[in-house]
PDB file of C-alpha atoms in Angstrom:
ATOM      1  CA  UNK A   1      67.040  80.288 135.908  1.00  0.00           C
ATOM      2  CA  UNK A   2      65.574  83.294 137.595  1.00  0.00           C
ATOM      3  CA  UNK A   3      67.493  82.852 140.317  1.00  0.00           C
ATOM      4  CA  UNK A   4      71.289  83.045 137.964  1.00  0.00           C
ATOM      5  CA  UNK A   5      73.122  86.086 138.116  1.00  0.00           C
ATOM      6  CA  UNK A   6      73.243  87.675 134.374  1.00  0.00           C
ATOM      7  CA  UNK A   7      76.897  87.034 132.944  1.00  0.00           C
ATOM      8  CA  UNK A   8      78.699  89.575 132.082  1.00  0.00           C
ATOM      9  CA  UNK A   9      79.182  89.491 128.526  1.00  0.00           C
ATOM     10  CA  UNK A  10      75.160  89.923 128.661  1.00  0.00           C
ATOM     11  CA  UNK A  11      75.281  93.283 130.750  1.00  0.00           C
ATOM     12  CA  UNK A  12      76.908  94.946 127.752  1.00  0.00           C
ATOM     13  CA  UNK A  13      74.201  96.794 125.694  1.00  0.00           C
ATOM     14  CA  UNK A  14      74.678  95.529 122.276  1.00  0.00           C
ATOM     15  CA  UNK A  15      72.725  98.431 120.862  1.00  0.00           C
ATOM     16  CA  UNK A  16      75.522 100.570 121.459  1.00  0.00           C
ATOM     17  CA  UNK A  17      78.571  98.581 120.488  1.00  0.00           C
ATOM     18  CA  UNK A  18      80.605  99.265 117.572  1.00  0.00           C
ATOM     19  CA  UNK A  19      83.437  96.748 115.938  1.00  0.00           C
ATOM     20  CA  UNK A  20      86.563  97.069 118.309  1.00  0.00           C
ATOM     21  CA  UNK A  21      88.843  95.312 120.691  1.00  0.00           C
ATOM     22  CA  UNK A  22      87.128  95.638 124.605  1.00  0.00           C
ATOM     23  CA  UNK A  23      88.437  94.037 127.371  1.00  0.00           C
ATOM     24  CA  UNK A  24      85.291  91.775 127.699  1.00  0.00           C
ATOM     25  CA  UNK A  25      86.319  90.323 131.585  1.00  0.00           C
ATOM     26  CA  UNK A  26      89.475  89.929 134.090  1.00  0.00           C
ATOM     27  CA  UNK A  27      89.490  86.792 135.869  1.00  0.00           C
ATOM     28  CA  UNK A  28      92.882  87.369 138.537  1.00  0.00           C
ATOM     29  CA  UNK A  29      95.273  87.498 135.710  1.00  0.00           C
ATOM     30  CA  UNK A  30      93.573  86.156 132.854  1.00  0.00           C
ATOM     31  CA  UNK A  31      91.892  88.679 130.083  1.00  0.00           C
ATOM     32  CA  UNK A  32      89.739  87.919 128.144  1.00  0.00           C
ATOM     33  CA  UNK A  33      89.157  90.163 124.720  1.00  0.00           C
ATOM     34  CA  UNK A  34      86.008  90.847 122.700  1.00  0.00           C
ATOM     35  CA  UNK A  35      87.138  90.879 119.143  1.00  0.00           C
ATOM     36  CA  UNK A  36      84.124  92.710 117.759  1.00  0.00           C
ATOM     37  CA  UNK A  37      84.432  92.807 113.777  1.00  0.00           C
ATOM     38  CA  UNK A  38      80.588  93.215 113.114  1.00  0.00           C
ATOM     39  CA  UNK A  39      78.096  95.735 114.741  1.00  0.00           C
ATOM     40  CA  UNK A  40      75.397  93.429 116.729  1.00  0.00           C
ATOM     41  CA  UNK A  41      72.246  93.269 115.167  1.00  0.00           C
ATOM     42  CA  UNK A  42      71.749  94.592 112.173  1.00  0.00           C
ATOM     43  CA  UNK A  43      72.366  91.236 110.111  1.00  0.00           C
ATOM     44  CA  UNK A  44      75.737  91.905 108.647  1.00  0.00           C
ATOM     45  CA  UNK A  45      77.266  88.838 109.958  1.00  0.00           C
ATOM     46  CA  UNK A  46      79.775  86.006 109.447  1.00  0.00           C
ATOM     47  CA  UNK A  47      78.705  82.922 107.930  1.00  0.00           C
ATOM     48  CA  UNK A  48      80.609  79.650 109.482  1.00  0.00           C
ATOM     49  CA  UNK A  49      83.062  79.258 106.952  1.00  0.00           C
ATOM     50  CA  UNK A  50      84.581  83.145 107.328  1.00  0.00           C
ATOM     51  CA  UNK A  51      84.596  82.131 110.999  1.00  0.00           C
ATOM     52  CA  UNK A  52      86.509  78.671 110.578  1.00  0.00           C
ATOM     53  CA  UNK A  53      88.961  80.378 108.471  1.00  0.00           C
ATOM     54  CA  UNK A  54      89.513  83.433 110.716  1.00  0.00           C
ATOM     55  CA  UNK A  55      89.903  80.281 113.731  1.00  0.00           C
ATOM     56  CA  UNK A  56      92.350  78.703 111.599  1.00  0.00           C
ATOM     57  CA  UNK A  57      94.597  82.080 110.453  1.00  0.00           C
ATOM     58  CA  UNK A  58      94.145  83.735 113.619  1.00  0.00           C
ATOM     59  CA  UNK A  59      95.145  80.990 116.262  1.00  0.00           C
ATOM     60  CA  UNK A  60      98.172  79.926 113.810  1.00  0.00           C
ATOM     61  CA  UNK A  61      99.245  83.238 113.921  1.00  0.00           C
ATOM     62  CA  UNK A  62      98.752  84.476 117.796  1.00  0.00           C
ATOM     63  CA  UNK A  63     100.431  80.839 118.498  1.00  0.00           C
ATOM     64  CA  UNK A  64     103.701  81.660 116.797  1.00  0.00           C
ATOM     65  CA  UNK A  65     103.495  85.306 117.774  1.00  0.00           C
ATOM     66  CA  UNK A  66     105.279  87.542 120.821  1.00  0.00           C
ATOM     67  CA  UNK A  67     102.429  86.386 122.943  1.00  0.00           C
ATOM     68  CA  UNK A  68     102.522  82.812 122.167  1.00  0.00           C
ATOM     69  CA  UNK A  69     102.937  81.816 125.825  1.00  0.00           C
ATOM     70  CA  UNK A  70     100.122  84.104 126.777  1.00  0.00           C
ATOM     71  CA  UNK A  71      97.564  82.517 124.529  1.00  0.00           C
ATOM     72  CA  UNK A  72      94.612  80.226 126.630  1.00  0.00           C
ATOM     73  CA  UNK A  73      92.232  80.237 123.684  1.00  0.00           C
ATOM     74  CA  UNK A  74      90.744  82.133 120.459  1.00  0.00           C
ATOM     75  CA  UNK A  75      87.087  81.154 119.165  1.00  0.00           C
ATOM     76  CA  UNK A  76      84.204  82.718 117.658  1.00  0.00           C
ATOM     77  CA  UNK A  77      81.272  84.363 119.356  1.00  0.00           C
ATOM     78  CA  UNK A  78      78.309  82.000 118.764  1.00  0.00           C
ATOM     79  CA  UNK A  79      76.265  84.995 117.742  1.00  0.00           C
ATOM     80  CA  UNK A  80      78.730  85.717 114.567  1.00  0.00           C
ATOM     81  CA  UNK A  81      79.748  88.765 114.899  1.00  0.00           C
ATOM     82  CA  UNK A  82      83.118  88.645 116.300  1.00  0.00           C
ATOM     83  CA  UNK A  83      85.950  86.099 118.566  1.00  0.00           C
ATOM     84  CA  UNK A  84      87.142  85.686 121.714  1.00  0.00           C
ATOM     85  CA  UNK A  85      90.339  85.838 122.967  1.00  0.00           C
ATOM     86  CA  UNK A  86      91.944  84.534 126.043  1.00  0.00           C
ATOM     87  CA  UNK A  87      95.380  85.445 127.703  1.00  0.00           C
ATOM     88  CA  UNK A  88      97.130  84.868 130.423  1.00  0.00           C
ATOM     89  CA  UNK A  89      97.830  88.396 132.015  1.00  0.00           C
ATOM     90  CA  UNK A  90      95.946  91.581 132.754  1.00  0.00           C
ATOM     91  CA  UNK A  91      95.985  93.875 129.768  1.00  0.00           C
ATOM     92  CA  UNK A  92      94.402  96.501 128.599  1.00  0.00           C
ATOM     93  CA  UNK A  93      92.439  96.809 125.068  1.00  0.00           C
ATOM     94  CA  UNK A  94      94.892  99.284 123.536  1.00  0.00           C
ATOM     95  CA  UNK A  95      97.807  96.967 124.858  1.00  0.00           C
ATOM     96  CA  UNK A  96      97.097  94.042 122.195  1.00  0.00           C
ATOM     97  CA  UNK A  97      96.185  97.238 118.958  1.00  0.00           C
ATOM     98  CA  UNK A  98      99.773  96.265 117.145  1.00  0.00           C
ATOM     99  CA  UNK A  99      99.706  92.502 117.495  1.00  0.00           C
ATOM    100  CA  UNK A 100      96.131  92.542 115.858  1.00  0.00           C
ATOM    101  CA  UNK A 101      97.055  95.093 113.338  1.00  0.00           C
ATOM    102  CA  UNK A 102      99.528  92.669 112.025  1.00  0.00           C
ATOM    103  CA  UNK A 103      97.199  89.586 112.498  1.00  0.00           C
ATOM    104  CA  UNK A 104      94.346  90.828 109.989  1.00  0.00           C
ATOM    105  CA  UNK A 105      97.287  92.436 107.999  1.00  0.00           C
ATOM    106  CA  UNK A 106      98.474  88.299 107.631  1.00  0.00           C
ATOM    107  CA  UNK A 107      95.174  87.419 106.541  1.00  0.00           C
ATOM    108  CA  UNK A 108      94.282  90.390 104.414  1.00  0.00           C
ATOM    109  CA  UNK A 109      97.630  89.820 102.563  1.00  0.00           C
ATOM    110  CA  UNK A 110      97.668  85.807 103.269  1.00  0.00           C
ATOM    111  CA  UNK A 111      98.120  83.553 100.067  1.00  0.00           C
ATOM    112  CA  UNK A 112      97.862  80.170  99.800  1.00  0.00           C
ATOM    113  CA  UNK A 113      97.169  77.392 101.716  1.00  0.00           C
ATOM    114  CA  UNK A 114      94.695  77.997 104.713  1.00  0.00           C
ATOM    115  CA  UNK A 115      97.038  76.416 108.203  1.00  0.00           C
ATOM    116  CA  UNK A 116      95.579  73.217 109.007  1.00  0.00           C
ATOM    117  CA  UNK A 117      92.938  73.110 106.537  1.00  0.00           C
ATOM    118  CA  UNK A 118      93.198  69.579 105.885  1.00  0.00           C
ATOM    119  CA  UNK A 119      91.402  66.286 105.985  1.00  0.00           C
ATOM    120  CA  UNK A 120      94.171  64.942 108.826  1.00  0.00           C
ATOM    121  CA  UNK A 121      94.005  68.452 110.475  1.00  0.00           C
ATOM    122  CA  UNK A 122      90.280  69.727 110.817  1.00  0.00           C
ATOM    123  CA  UNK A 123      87.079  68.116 111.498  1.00  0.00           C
ATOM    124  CA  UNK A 124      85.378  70.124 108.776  1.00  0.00           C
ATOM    125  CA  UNK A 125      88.360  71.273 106.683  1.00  0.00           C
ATOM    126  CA  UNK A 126      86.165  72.042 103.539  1.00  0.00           C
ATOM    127  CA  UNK A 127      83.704  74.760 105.381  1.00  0.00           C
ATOM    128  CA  UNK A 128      86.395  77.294 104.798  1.00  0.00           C
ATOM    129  CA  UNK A 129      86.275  81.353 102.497  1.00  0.00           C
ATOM    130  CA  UNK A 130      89.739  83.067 102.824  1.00  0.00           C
ATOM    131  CA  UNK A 131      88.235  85.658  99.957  1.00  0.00           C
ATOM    132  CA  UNK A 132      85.777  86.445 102.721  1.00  0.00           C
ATOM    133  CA  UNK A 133      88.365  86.179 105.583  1.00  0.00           C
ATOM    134  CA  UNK A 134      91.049  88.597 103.490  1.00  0.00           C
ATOM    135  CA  UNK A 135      88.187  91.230 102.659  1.00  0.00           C
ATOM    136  CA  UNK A 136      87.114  91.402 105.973  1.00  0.00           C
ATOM    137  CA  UNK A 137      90.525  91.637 107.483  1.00  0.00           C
ATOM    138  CA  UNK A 138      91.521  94.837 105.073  1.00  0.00           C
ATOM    139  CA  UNK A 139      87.832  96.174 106.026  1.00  0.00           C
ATOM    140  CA  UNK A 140      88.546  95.804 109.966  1.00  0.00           C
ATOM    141  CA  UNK A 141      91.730  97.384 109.161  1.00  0.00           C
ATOM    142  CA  UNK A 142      90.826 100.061 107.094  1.00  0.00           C
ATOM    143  CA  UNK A 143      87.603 100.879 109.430  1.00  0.00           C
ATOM    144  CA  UNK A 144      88.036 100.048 112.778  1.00  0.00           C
ATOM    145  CA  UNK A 145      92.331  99.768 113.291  1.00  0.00           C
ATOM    146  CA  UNK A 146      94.439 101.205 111.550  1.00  0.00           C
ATOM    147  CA  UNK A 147      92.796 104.555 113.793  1.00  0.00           C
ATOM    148  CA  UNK A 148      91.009 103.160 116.687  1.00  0.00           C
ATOM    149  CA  UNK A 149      89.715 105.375 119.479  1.00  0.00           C
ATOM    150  CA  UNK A 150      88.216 104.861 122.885  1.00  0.00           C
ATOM    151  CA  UNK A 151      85.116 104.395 121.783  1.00  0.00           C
ATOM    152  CA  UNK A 152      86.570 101.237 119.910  1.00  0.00           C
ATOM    153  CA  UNK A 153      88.484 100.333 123.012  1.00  0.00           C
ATOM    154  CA  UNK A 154      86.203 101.191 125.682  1.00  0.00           C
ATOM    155  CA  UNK A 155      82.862  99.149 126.171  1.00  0.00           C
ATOM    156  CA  UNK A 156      79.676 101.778 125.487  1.00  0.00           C
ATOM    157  CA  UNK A 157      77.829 102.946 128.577  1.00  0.00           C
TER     158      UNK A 157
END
């Protein structure tokens, strides 16, 4: 594999990065977001079932939001510390701030039944932790939203 160029997601130095929305890659007029909600690396991370429920709250709510149309895909980073999430359109990071201010405000605040967490709707509809899901939502919020700057916004140097 020597031979492979490096992708990009891989160039960013992970060292550096703090929990914040980065334009991860533009691909002609697709975007594609890094939702970072963990630092990288220092073992604070997700476990699967914070993850499935974010996938479930999240992509119910982005689907039946003002971007709707825009949404390709939402999933979790494989390394647990954060999503991705894929529109069609070339924004910036700060551009998408308000919709995900009120998208971890739903979950924070969310009660009841998790969307599509259901033997008919989800391959693994048990592995789920809205307590989890709702803490780290007001966290993210309270931390890294509700006054984001650049260097939330921006990927580090």
């Amino acid at each position: 594999y020597s031979d492979m160029k490096k992708i990009q997601s891989f160039t960013v130095d992970h060292t550096k990065l703090l929990p914040g929305i980065y334009v991860s890659r533009v691909d002609g007029d697709i975007t594609t977001y890094d939702l970072r909600t963990k630092k990288p690396n220092i073992g604070d991370l997700m476990d699967n079932s914070t993850m499935h429920t974010f996938e479930h709250m999240f992509a119910t709510f982005v689907r039946n939001s003002d971007l709707a149309d825009d949404v390709i895909y939402f999933g979790p980073m494989g390394c647990r510390t954060g999503f991705y999430l894929v529109l069609a359109g070339e924004y910036k990071s700060r551009d998408i701030v308000p919709l995900m201010k009120r998208m971890f405000t739903f979950i924070a605040e969310f009660e009841g039944d998790i969307p599509g967490a259901a033997a008919r709707d989800c391959g693994n509809y048990l592995d789920q932790n809205l307590g989890m899901a709702k803490y780290l939502s007001k966290k993210y919020l309270a931390e890294v939203l509700n006054d984001i700057t650049d260097e939330r916004l921006i990927y580090p140097e």
